[in-house]
């Protein structure tokens, strides 16, 4: 089952250390259609992670509403892989499962290109491999909703490109409703069908771009055209 989700953050304010307040997001509305792939982009501090955390149910301290169907299984991939260092790859892949021992990790391990690595510990993995495990852990629960917070950041370009292709292949074969936060405009254009651009202080959606469904990661020419159009319309927000 994939599921549509809707989010309205009327206001989200963080309370600062000395009683000050930071208004992070105001009147942000977004809808991710069932089975769709939406990317949330915008400059640092515009409220991307805040919005994703609220949508994921990790932060309830806001004014507004999250509409997610009851029983929706949500998989979350954080900016850092957040693997348990004292557990093997195999064990980390099973972490979110109700009946971990009953789960056959082999198909997932093959799909993620982790063959031969399941008995390793996270400290023995490169960042790219650790990110694959983090993605696998989110997929093991067969999520209806996949929430990705900068899942490919700090990787060299070739590794990032391979992982983008993997994310796209997984999305196309399983169709979880997907929302990916990224500060990387090119990455968003390579993968998503829908791009929402946020402006900061406080965060709100200033542009929505619909693109045809990608068959594979989009080529440079396409990416450059969409990026140039975004830059022309929002020069202060898109690098
Ligand atoms: N725990 C916190 N306490 C106080 N202010 C916070 C906290 N978390 C975020 N903020 C502020 O809220 C705003 C939005 O932050 P958020 O992390 O959501 O932005 P972002 O778009 O994800 O940024 P980045 O791309 O740098 O990760 C920023 O001004 C940030 O400084």
PDB file of C-alpha atoms and ligand atoms in Angstrom:
ATOM      1  CA  UNK A   1       0.000   0.000   0.000  1.00  0.00           C
ATOM      2  CA  UNK A   2       1.376   3.406  -0.816  1.00  0.00           C
ATOM      3  CA  UNK A   3      -0.269   6.345   0.757  1.00  0.00           C
ATOM      4  CA  UNK A   4      -0.615  10.052   0.160  1.00  0.00           C
ATOM      5  CA  UNK A   5       0.473  12.438   2.876  1.00  0.00           C
ATOM      6  CA  UNK A   6      -0.364  16.034   3.597  1.00  0.00           C
ATOM      7  CA  UNK A   7       1.344  18.454   5.873  1.00  0.00           C
ATOM      8  CA  UNK A   8       0.345  21.922   7.006  1.00  0.00           C
ATOM      9  CA  UNK A   9       2.659  23.661   9.413  1.00  0.00           C
ATOM     10  CA  UNK A  10       0.889  26.872  10.416  1.00  0.00           C
ATOM     11  CA  UNK A  11       3.841  27.744  12.636  1.00  0.00           C
ATOM     12  CA  UNK A  12       6.888  26.054  14.097  1.00  0.00           C
ATOM     13  CA  UNK A  13       8.966  27.969  16.599  1.00  0.00           C
ATOM     14  CA  UNK A  14      12.059  26.766  18.422  1.00  0.00           C
ATOM     15  CA  UNK A  15      12.673  28.191  21.834  1.00  0.00           C
ATOM     16  CA  UNK A  16      16.223  29.436  22.208  1.00  0.00           C
ATOM     17  CA  UNK A  17      18.492  28.973  25.222  1.00  0.00           C
ATOM     18  CA  UNK A  18      17.896  32.393  26.813  1.00  0.00           C
ATOM     19  CA  UNK A  19      14.155  32.578  26.234  1.00  0.00           C
ATOM     20  CA  UNK A  20      14.529  33.787  22.620  1.00  0.00           C
ATOM     21  CA  UNK A  21      12.460  32.187  19.891  1.00  0.00           C
ATOM     22  CA  UNK A  22      13.327  31.188  16.314  1.00  0.00           C
ATOM     23  CA  UNK A  23      10.389  30.965  13.958  1.00  0.00           C
ATOM     24  CA  UNK A  24      11.591  28.179  11.662  1.00  0.00           C
ATOM     25  CA  UNK A  25       8.527  27.552   9.457  1.00  0.00           C
ATOM     26  CA  UNK A  26       5.305  29.441   8.780  1.00  0.00           C
ATOM     27  CA  UNK A  27       2.277  28.403   6.757  1.00  0.00           C
ATOM     28  CA  UNK A  28       4.017  25.599   4.907  1.00  0.00           C
ATOM     29  CA  UNK A  29       1.724  23.264   3.012  1.00  0.00           C
ATOM     30  CA  UNK A  30       2.798  20.229   1.105  1.00  0.00           C
ATOM     31  CA  UNK A  31       1.135  17.152  -0.299  1.00  0.00           C
ATOM     32  CA  UNK A  32       2.902  14.069  -1.567  1.00  0.00           C
ATOM     33  CA  UNK A  33       0.654  11.966  -3.806  1.00  0.00           C
ATOM     34  CA  UNK A  34       0.542   8.204  -3.236  1.00  0.00           C
ATOM     35  CA  UNK A  35       3.526   6.567  -4.881  1.00  0.00           C
ATOM     36  CA  UNK A  36       5.034   9.919  -5.867  1.00  0.00           C
ATOM     37  CA  UNK A  37       8.598  11.149  -5.464  1.00  0.00           C
ATOM     38  CA  UNK A  38       8.807  14.691  -4.124  1.00  0.00           C
ATOM     39  CA  UNK A  39      11.976  16.591  -3.284  1.00  0.00           C
ATOM     40  CA  UNK A  40      12.125  19.430  -0.813  1.00  0.00           C
ATOM     41  CA  UNK A  41      14.943  21.858  -1.606  1.00  0.00           C
ATOM     42  CA  UNK A  42      16.097  25.233  -0.367  1.00  0.00           C
ATOM     43  CA  UNK A  43      19.030  26.987   1.258  1.00  0.00           C
ATOM     44  CA  UNK A  44      20.490  25.979   4.587  1.00  0.00           C
ATOM     45  CA  UNK A  45      18.207  26.797   7.497  1.00  0.00           C
ATOM     46  CA  UNK A  46      14.995  27.166   5.478  1.00  0.00           C
ATOM     47  CA  UNK A  47      13.213  24.455   7.464  1.00  0.00           C
ATOM     48  CA  UNK A  48      13.612  21.287   5.371  1.00  0.00           C
ATOM     49  CA  UNK A  49      14.664  18.982   8.208  1.00  0.00           C
ATOM     50  CA  UNK A  50      12.155  20.581  10.571  1.00  0.00           C
ATOM     51  CA  UNK A  51       9.321  19.853   8.116  1.00  0.00           C
ATOM     52  CA  UNK A  52      10.451  16.274   7.532  1.00  0.00           C
ATOM     53  CA  UNK A  53      10.742  15.568  11.260  1.00  0.00           C
ATOM     54  CA  UNK A  54       7.233  16.903  11.850  1.00  0.00           C
ATOM     55  CA  UNK A  55       5.899  14.787   8.988  1.00  0.00           C
ATOM     56  CA  UNK A  56       7.673  11.731  10.400  1.00  0.00           C
ATOM     57  CA  UNK A  57       6.028  12.275  13.780  1.00  0.00           C
ATOM     58  CA  UNK A  58       9.383  12.937  15.455  1.00  0.00           C
ATOM     59  CA  UNK A  59       8.356  16.450  16.526  1.00  0.00           C
ATOM     60  CA  UNK A  60       4.865  17.232  17.801  1.00  0.00           C
ATOM     61  CA  UNK A  61       5.589  20.731  19.081  1.00  0.00           C
ATOM     62  CA  UNK A  62       4.098  22.773  16.226  1.00  0.00           C
ATOM     63  CA  UNK A  63       0.840  24.384  15.120  1.00  0.00           C
ATOM     64  CA  UNK A  64      -0.785  22.665  12.172  1.00  0.00           C
ATOM     65  CA  UNK A  65      -1.708  19.235  10.952  1.00  0.00           C
ATOM     66  CA  UNK A  66      -0.159  16.074   9.527  1.00  0.00           C
ATOM     67  CA  UNK A  67      -2.462  13.806   7.559  1.00  0.00           C
ATOM     68  CA  UNK A  68      -1.074  10.304   7.181  1.00  0.00           C
ATOM     69  CA  UNK A  69      -3.368   7.267   6.892  1.00  0.00           C
ATOM     70  CA  UNK A  70      -3.520   5.153  10.054  1.00  0.00           C
ATOM     71  CA  UNK A  71      -1.294   2.096   9.841  1.00  0.00           C
ATOM     72  CA  UNK A  72       1.142   3.737   7.412  1.00  0.00           C
ATOM     73  CA  UNK A  73       4.597   2.212   7.740  1.00  0.00           C
ATOM     74  CA  UNK A  74       7.184   4.971   7.490  1.00  0.00           C
ATOM     75  CA  UNK A  75      10.876   4.371   6.785  1.00  0.00           C
ATOM     76  CA  UNK A  76      13.235   7.211   7.675  1.00  0.00           C
ATOM     77  CA  UNK A  77      16.794   7.685   6.450  1.00  0.00           C
ATOM     78  CA  UNK A  78      18.657  10.326   8.435  1.00  0.00           C
ATOM     79  CA  UNK A  79      21.469  12.643   7.351  1.00  0.00           C
ATOM     80  CA  UNK A  80      23.932  10.378   9.164  1.00  0.00           C
ATOM     81  CA  UNK A  81      23.505   6.610   8.733  1.00  0.00           C
ATOM     82  CA  UNK A  82      22.918   6.130  12.509  1.00  0.00           C
ATOM     83  CA  UNK A  83      23.816   2.450  12.504  1.00  0.00           C
ATOM     84  CA  UNK A  84      24.390   0.646  15.790  1.00  0.00           C
ATOM     85  CA  UNK A  85      28.204   0.326  15.863  1.00  0.00           C
ATOM     86  CA  UNK A  86      28.191  -2.811  18.029  1.00  0.00           C
ATOM     87  CA  UNK A  87      25.889  -4.683  15.667  1.00  0.00           C
ATOM     88  CA  UNK A  88      26.729  -6.265  12.316  1.00  0.00           C
ATOM     89  CA  UNK A  89      25.340  -5.097   8.989  1.00  0.00           C
ATOM     90  CA  UNK A  90      22.933  -8.044   9.053  1.00  0.00           C
ATOM     91  CA  UNK A  91      21.676  -7.074  12.514  1.00  0.00           C
ATOM     92  CA  UNK A  92      21.391  -3.380  11.576  1.00  0.00           C
ATOM     93  CA  UNK A  93      19.226  -4.287   8.587  1.00  0.00           C
ATOM     94  CA  UNK A  94      16.777  -6.047  10.923  1.00  0.00           C
ATOM     95  CA  UNK A  95      16.551  -3.279  13.537  1.00  0.00           C
ATOM     96  CA  UNK A  96      13.127  -1.917  12.642  1.00  0.00           C
ATOM     97  CA  UNK A  97      11.398  -5.289  12.265  1.00  0.00           C
ATOM     98  CA  UNK A  98       8.802  -6.801  14.584  1.00  0.00           C
ATOM     99  CA  UNK A  99      10.112 -10.325  13.973  1.00  0.00           C
ATOM    100  CA  UNK A 100      13.752  -9.750  13.036  1.00  0.00           C
ATOM    101  CA  UNK A 101      14.838 -13.401  13.153  1.00  0.00           C
ATOM    102  CA  UNK A 102      12.211 -14.415  10.581  1.00  0.00           C
ATOM    103  CA  UNK A 103      13.390 -11.900   7.984  1.00  0.00           C
ATOM    104  CA  UNK A 104      15.451 -13.114   5.028  1.00  0.00           C
ATOM    105  CA  UNK A 105      17.899 -10.291   4.341  1.00  0.00           C
ATOM    106  CA  UNK A 106      19.401 -11.946   1.233  1.00  0.00           C
ATOM    107  CA  UNK A 107      17.234 -10.262  -1.459  1.00  0.00           C
ATOM    108  CA  UNK A 108      17.688  -6.839   0.135  1.00  0.00           C
ATOM    109  CA  UNK A 109      21.436  -7.399   0.530  1.00  0.00           C
ATOM    110  CA  UNK A 110      21.684  -8.288  -3.174  1.00  0.00           C
ATOM    111  CA  UNK A 111      19.551  -5.315  -4.236  1.00  0.00           C
ATOM    112  CA  UNK A 112      21.718  -2.943  -2.207  1.00  0.00           C
ATOM    113  CA  UNK A 113      25.008  -4.427  -3.394  1.00  0.00           C
ATOM    114  CA  UNK A 114      26.022  -5.482   0.124  1.00  0.00           C
ATOM    115  CA  UNK A 115      26.935  -9.097  -0.658  1.00  0.00           C
ATOM    116  CA  UNK A 116      29.825 -10.375   1.455  1.00  0.00           C
ATOM    117  CA  UNK A 117      29.525  -7.503   3.925  1.00  0.00           C
ATOM    118  CA  UNK A 118      26.749  -8.662   6.248  1.00  0.00           C
ATOM    119  CA  UNK A 119      29.058  -9.811   9.054  1.00  0.00           C
ATOM    120  CA  UNK A 120      30.977  -6.538   9.078  1.00  0.00           C
ATOM    121  CA  UNK A 121      30.491  -3.832  11.676  1.00  0.00           C
ATOM    122  CA  UNK A 122      29.606  -0.229  10.729  1.00  0.00           C
ATOM    123  CA  UNK A 123      33.116   1.064  11.555  1.00  0.00           C
ATOM    124  CA  UNK A 124      34.440  -1.293   8.863  1.00  0.00           C
ATOM    125  CA  UNK A 125      32.270   0.310   6.154  1.00  0.00           C
ATOM    126  CA  UNK A 126      32.883   3.302   3.918  1.00  0.00           C
ATOM    127  CA  UNK A 127      30.309   6.089   4.203  1.00  0.00           C
ATOM    128  CA  UNK A 128      28.760   5.013   0.892  1.00  0.00           C
ATOM    129  CA  UNK A 129      28.281   1.447   2.145  1.00  0.00           C
ATOM    130  CA  UNK A 130      26.959   2.662   5.503  1.00  0.00           C
ATOM    131  CA  UNK A 131      24.414   4.769   3.632  1.00  0.00           C
ATOM    132  CA  UNK A 132      23.340   1.665   1.702  1.00  0.00           C
ATOM    133  CA  UNK A 133      22.766  -0.144   5.012  1.00  0.00           C
ATOM    134  CA  UNK A 134      20.770   2.814   6.366  1.00  0.00           C
ATOM    135  CA  UNK A 135      18.624   2.740   3.235  1.00  0.00           C
ATOM    136  CA  UNK A 136      18.235  -1.039   3.585  1.00  0.00           C
ATOM    137  CA  UNK A 137      17.112  -0.696   7.197  1.00  0.00           C
ATOM    138  CA  UNK A 138      14.385   1.718   6.113  1.00  0.00           C
ATOM    139  CA  UNK A 139      13.337  -0.603   3.251  1.00  0.00           C
ATOM    140  CA  UNK A 140      13.285  -3.782   5.348  1.00  0.00           C
ATOM    141  CA  UNK A 141      10.008  -2.725   6.962  1.00  0.00           C
ATOM    142  CA  UNK A 142       8.475  -2.396   3.481  1.00  0.00           C
ATOM    143  CA  UNK A 143       7.540   1.234   4.003  1.00  0.00           C
ATOM    144  CA  UNK A 144       4.475   2.836   2.470  1.00  0.00           C
ATOM    145  CA  UNK A 145       6.159   6.161   3.105  1.00  0.00           C
ATOM    146  CA  UNK A 146       9.879   6.744   2.642  1.00  0.00           C
ATOM    147  CA  UNK A 147      11.329   9.892   4.201  1.00  0.00           C
ATOM    148  CA  UNK A 148      14.883  10.735   3.202  1.00  0.00           C
ATOM    149  CA  UNK A 149      16.824  13.534   4.897  1.00  0.00           C
ATOM    150  CA  UNK A 150      19.910  14.293   2.790  1.00  0.00           C
ATOM    151  CA  UNK A 151      20.572  10.551   2.476  1.00  0.00           C
ATOM    152  CA  UNK A 152      23.491  10.967   0.044  1.00  0.00           C
ATOM    153  CA  UNK A 153      25.340  13.924   1.480  1.00  0.00           C
ATOM    154  CA  UNK A 154      29.172  13.935   1.882  1.00  0.00           C
ATOM    155  CA  UNK A 155      29.753  11.288  -0.784  1.00  0.00           C
ATOM    156  CA  UNK A 156      32.075  11.599  -3.745  1.00  0.00           C
ATOM    157  CA  UNK A 157      30.169  12.322  -6.951  1.00  0.00           C
ATOM    158  CA  UNK A 158      30.518   8.832  -8.444  1.00  0.00           C
ATOM    159  CA  UNK A 159      29.313   7.093  -5.272  1.00  0.00           C
ATOM    160  CA  UNK A 160      26.458   9.596  -4.949  1.00  0.00           C
ATOM    161  CA  UNK A 161      25.473   8.987  -8.573  1.00  0.00           C
ATOM    162  CA  UNK A 162      25.368   5.211  -8.054  1.00  0.00           C
ATOM    163  CA  UNK A 163      23.286   5.594  -4.934  1.00  0.00           C
ATOM    164  CA  UNK A 164      20.904   7.993  -6.646  1.00  0.00           C
ATOM    165  CA  UNK A 165      20.367   5.380  -9.319  1.00  0.00           C
ATOM    166  CA  UNK A 166      19.750   2.789  -6.591  1.00  0.00           C
ATOM    167  CA  UNK A 167      17.213   5.044  -4.859  1.00  0.00           C
ATOM    168  CA  UNK A 168      15.424   5.572  -8.154  1.00  0.00           C
ATOM    169  CA  UNK A 169      15.392   1.848  -9.010  1.00  0.00           C
ATOM    170  CA  UNK A 170      13.981   1.047  -5.587  1.00  0.00           C
ATOM    171  CA  UNK A 171      11.337   3.744  -5.847  1.00  0.00           C
ATOM    172  CA  UNK A 172      10.275   2.590  -9.316  1.00  0.00           C
ATOM    173  CA  UNK A 173      10.003  -1.054  -8.289  1.00  0.00           C
ATOM    174  CA  UNK A 174       8.253  -0.579  -4.919  1.00  0.00           C
ATOM    175  CA  UNK A 175       6.582   2.789  -5.213  1.00  0.00           C
ATOM    176  CA  UNK A 176       6.676   3.992  -1.634  1.00  0.00           C
ATOM    177  CA  UNK A 177       5.392   7.544  -1.342  1.00  0.00           C
ATOM    178  CA  UNK A 178       8.728   9.319  -1.146  1.00  0.00           C
ATOM    179  CA  UNK A 179       9.793  12.679   0.217  1.00  0.00           C
ATOM    180  CA  UNK A 180      13.473  13.554   0.007  1.00  0.00           C
ATOM    181  CA  UNK A 181      15.086  16.583   1.585  1.00  0.00           C
ATOM    182  CA  UNK A 182      18.226  17.785  -0.128  1.00  0.00           C
ATOM    183  CA  UNK A 183      20.190  21.024  -0.439  1.00  0.00           C
ATOM    184  CA  UNK A 184      21.507  19.642  -3.743  1.00  0.00           C
ATOM    185  CA  UNK A 185      19.315  21.065  -6.504  1.00  0.00           C
ATOM    186  CA  UNK A 186      20.887  18.809  -9.141  1.00  0.00           C
ATOM    187  CA  UNK A 187      20.120  15.734  -7.068  1.00  0.00           C
ATOM    188  CA  UNK A 188      16.486  16.777  -6.724  1.00  0.00           C
ATOM    189  CA  UNK A 189      16.168  17.306 -10.484  1.00  0.00           C
ATOM    190  CA  UNK A 190      17.891  14.007 -11.246  1.00  0.00           C
ATOM    191  CA  UNK A 191      15.391  12.030  -9.179  1.00  0.00           C
ATOM    192  CA  UNK A 192      12.124  13.688  -8.317  1.00  0.00           C
ATOM    193  CA  UNK A 193       8.839  14.130 -10.164  1.00  0.00           C
ATOM    194  CA  UNK A 194       7.932  17.086  -8.041  1.00  0.00           C
ATOM    195  CA  UNK A 195      10.211  19.692  -6.527  1.00  0.00           C
ATOM    196  CA  UNK A 196       9.194  22.111  -3.796  1.00  0.00           C
ATOM    197  CA  UNK A 197      11.477  25.066  -3.210  1.00  0.00           C
ATOM    198  CA  UNK A 198      11.472  26.574   0.273  1.00  0.00           C
ATOM    199  CA  UNK A 199      12.548  30.084   1.198  1.00  0.00           C
ATOM    200  CA  UNK A 200      13.884  30.789   4.697  1.00  0.00           C
ATOM    201  CA  UNK A 201      12.973  33.110   7.592  1.00  0.00           C
ATOM    202  CA  UNK A 202      10.515  31.573   8.100  1.00  0.00           C
ATOM    203  CA  UNK A 203      10.364  28.525   5.833  1.00  0.00           C
ATOM    204  CA  UNK A 204       7.583  28.439   3.242  1.00  0.00           C
ATOM    205  CA  UNK A 205       7.080  26.977  -0.244  1.00  0.00           C
ATOM    206  CA  UNK A 206       7.834  29.545  -2.979  1.00  0.00           C
ATOM    207  CA  UNK A 207       7.896  27.303  -6.061  1.00  0.00           C
ATOM    208  CA  UNK A 208       6.486  23.939  -7.147  1.00  0.00           C
ATOM    209  CA  UNK A 209       7.875  22.227 -10.219  1.00  0.00           C
ATOM    210  CA  UNK A 210       6.306  19.143 -11.771  1.00  0.00           C
ATOM    211  CA  UNK A 211       8.518  16.988 -13.973  1.00  0.00           C
ATOM    212  CA  UNK A 212       7.811  13.850 -16.002  1.00  0.00           C
ATOM    213  CA  UNK A 213       8.420  10.588 -14.173  1.00  0.00           C
ATOM    214  CA  UNK A 214      12.119   9.712 -14.427  1.00  0.00           C
ATOM    215  CA  UNK A 215      13.002   6.371 -16.033  1.00  0.00           C
ATOM    216  CA  UNK A 216      16.575   6.694 -14.823  1.00  0.00           C
ATOM    217  CA  UNK A 217      18.596   9.500 -13.243  1.00  0.00           C
ATOM    218  CA  UNK A 218      18.165  12.424 -15.588  1.00  0.00           C
ATOM    219  CA  UNK A 219      20.950  13.518 -17.879  1.00  0.00           C
ATOM    220  CA  UNK A 220      23.032  16.647 -17.450  1.00  0.00           C
ATOM    221  CA  UNK A 221      21.253  18.594 -20.185  1.00  0.00           C
ATOM    222  CA  UNK A 222      17.848  18.133 -18.571  1.00  0.00           C
ATOM    223  CA  UNK A 223      19.206  18.894 -15.093  1.00  0.00           C
ATOM    224  CA  UNK A 224      20.910  22.060 -16.323  1.00  0.00           C
ATOM    225  CA  UNK A 225      17.801  23.369 -18.080  1.00  0.00           C
ATOM    226  CA  UNK A 226      15.588  22.937 -15.020  1.00  0.00           C
ATOM    227  CA  UNK A 227      18.266  24.361 -12.716  1.00  0.00           C
ATOM    228  CA  UNK A 228      18.788  27.396 -14.960  1.00  0.00           C
ATOM    229  CA  UNK A 229      15.041  28.102 -14.968  1.00  0.00           C
ATOM    230  CA  UNK A 230      14.931  27.822 -11.176  1.00  0.00           C
ATOM    231  CA  UNK A 231      17.959  30.101 -10.831  1.00  0.00           C
ATOM    232  CA  UNK A 232      16.438  32.676 -13.142  1.00  0.00           C
ATOM    233  CA  UNK A 233      13.232  32.817 -11.091  1.00  0.00           C
ATOM    234  CA  UNK A 234      14.858  32.472  -7.641  1.00  0.00           C
ATOM    235  CA  UNK A 235      18.468  33.692  -7.895  1.00  0.00           C
ATOM    236  CA  UNK A 236      18.760  34.200  -4.155  1.00  0.00           C
ATOM    237  CA  UNK A 237      17.653  30.637  -3.317  1.00  0.00           C
ATOM    238  CA  UNK A 238      19.236  28.389  -5.952  1.00  0.00           C
ATOM    239  CA  UNK A 239      22.985  28.023  -6.470  1.00  0.00           C
TER     240      UNK A 239
HETATM  241  N1  LIG B   1      16.754  22.598  17.903  1.00  0.00           N
HETATM  242  C1  LIG B   1      16.723  23.849  17.402  1.00  0.00           C
HETATM  243  N2  LIG B   1      16.736  24.918  18.231  1.00  0.00           N
HETATM  244  C2  LIG B   1      16.687  26.191  17.748  1.00  0.00           C
HETATM  245  N3  LIG B   1      16.617  26.487  16.431  1.00  0.00           N
HETATM  246  C3  LIG B   1      16.602  25.454  15.564  1.00  0.00           C
HETATM  247  C4  LIG B   1      16.663  24.082  15.999  1.00  0.00           C
HETATM  248  N4  LIG B   1      16.633  23.274  14.896  1.00  0.00           N
HETATM  249  C5  LIG B   1      16.553  24.101  13.829  1.00  0.00           C
HETATM  250  N5  LIG B   1      16.534  25.399  14.230  1.00  0.00           N
HETATM  251  C6  LIG B   1      16.435  26.588  13.355  1.00  0.00           C
HETATM  252  O1  LIG B   1      15.266  26.426  12.535  1.00  0.00           O
HETATM  253  C7  LIG B   1      15.527  26.833  11.203  1.00  0.00           C
HETATM  254  C8  LIG B   1      15.268  25.651  10.255  1.00  0.00           C
HETATM  255  O2  LIG B   1      16.212  24.623  10.516  1.00  0.00           O
HETATM  256  P1  LIG B   1      16.252  23.262   9.668  1.00  0.00           P
HETATM  257  O3  LIG B   1      17.330  22.407  10.268  1.00  0.00           O
HETATM  258  O4  LIG B   1      14.903  22.707   9.573  1.00  0.00           O
HETATM  259  O5  LIG B   1      16.705  23.804   8.247  1.00  0.00           O
HETATM  260  P2  LIG B   1      17.251  23.002   6.974  1.00  0.00           P
HETATM  261  O6  LIG B   1      16.627  23.655   5.800  1.00  0.00           O
HETATM  262  O7  LIG B   1      17.052  21.538   7.153  1.00  0.00           O
HETATM  263  O8  LIG B   1      18.815  23.348   7.044  1.00  0.00           O
HETATM  264  P3  LIG B   1      20.093  22.493   6.520  1.00  0.00           P
HETATM  265  O9  LIG B   1      19.980  22.406   5.030  1.00  0.00           O
HETATM  266  O10 LIG B   1      21.252  23.353   6.951  1.00  0.00           O
HETATM  267  O11 LIG B   1      20.050  21.166   7.228  1.00  0.00           O
HETATM  268  C9  LIG B   1      16.960  27.348  11.195  1.00  0.00           C
HETATM  269  O12 LIG B   1      16.924  28.741  11.386  1.00  0.00           O
HETATM  270  C10 LIG B   1      17.586  26.665  12.379  1.00  0.00           C
HETATM  271  O13 LIG B   1      18.654  27.432  12.901  1.00  0.00           O
END
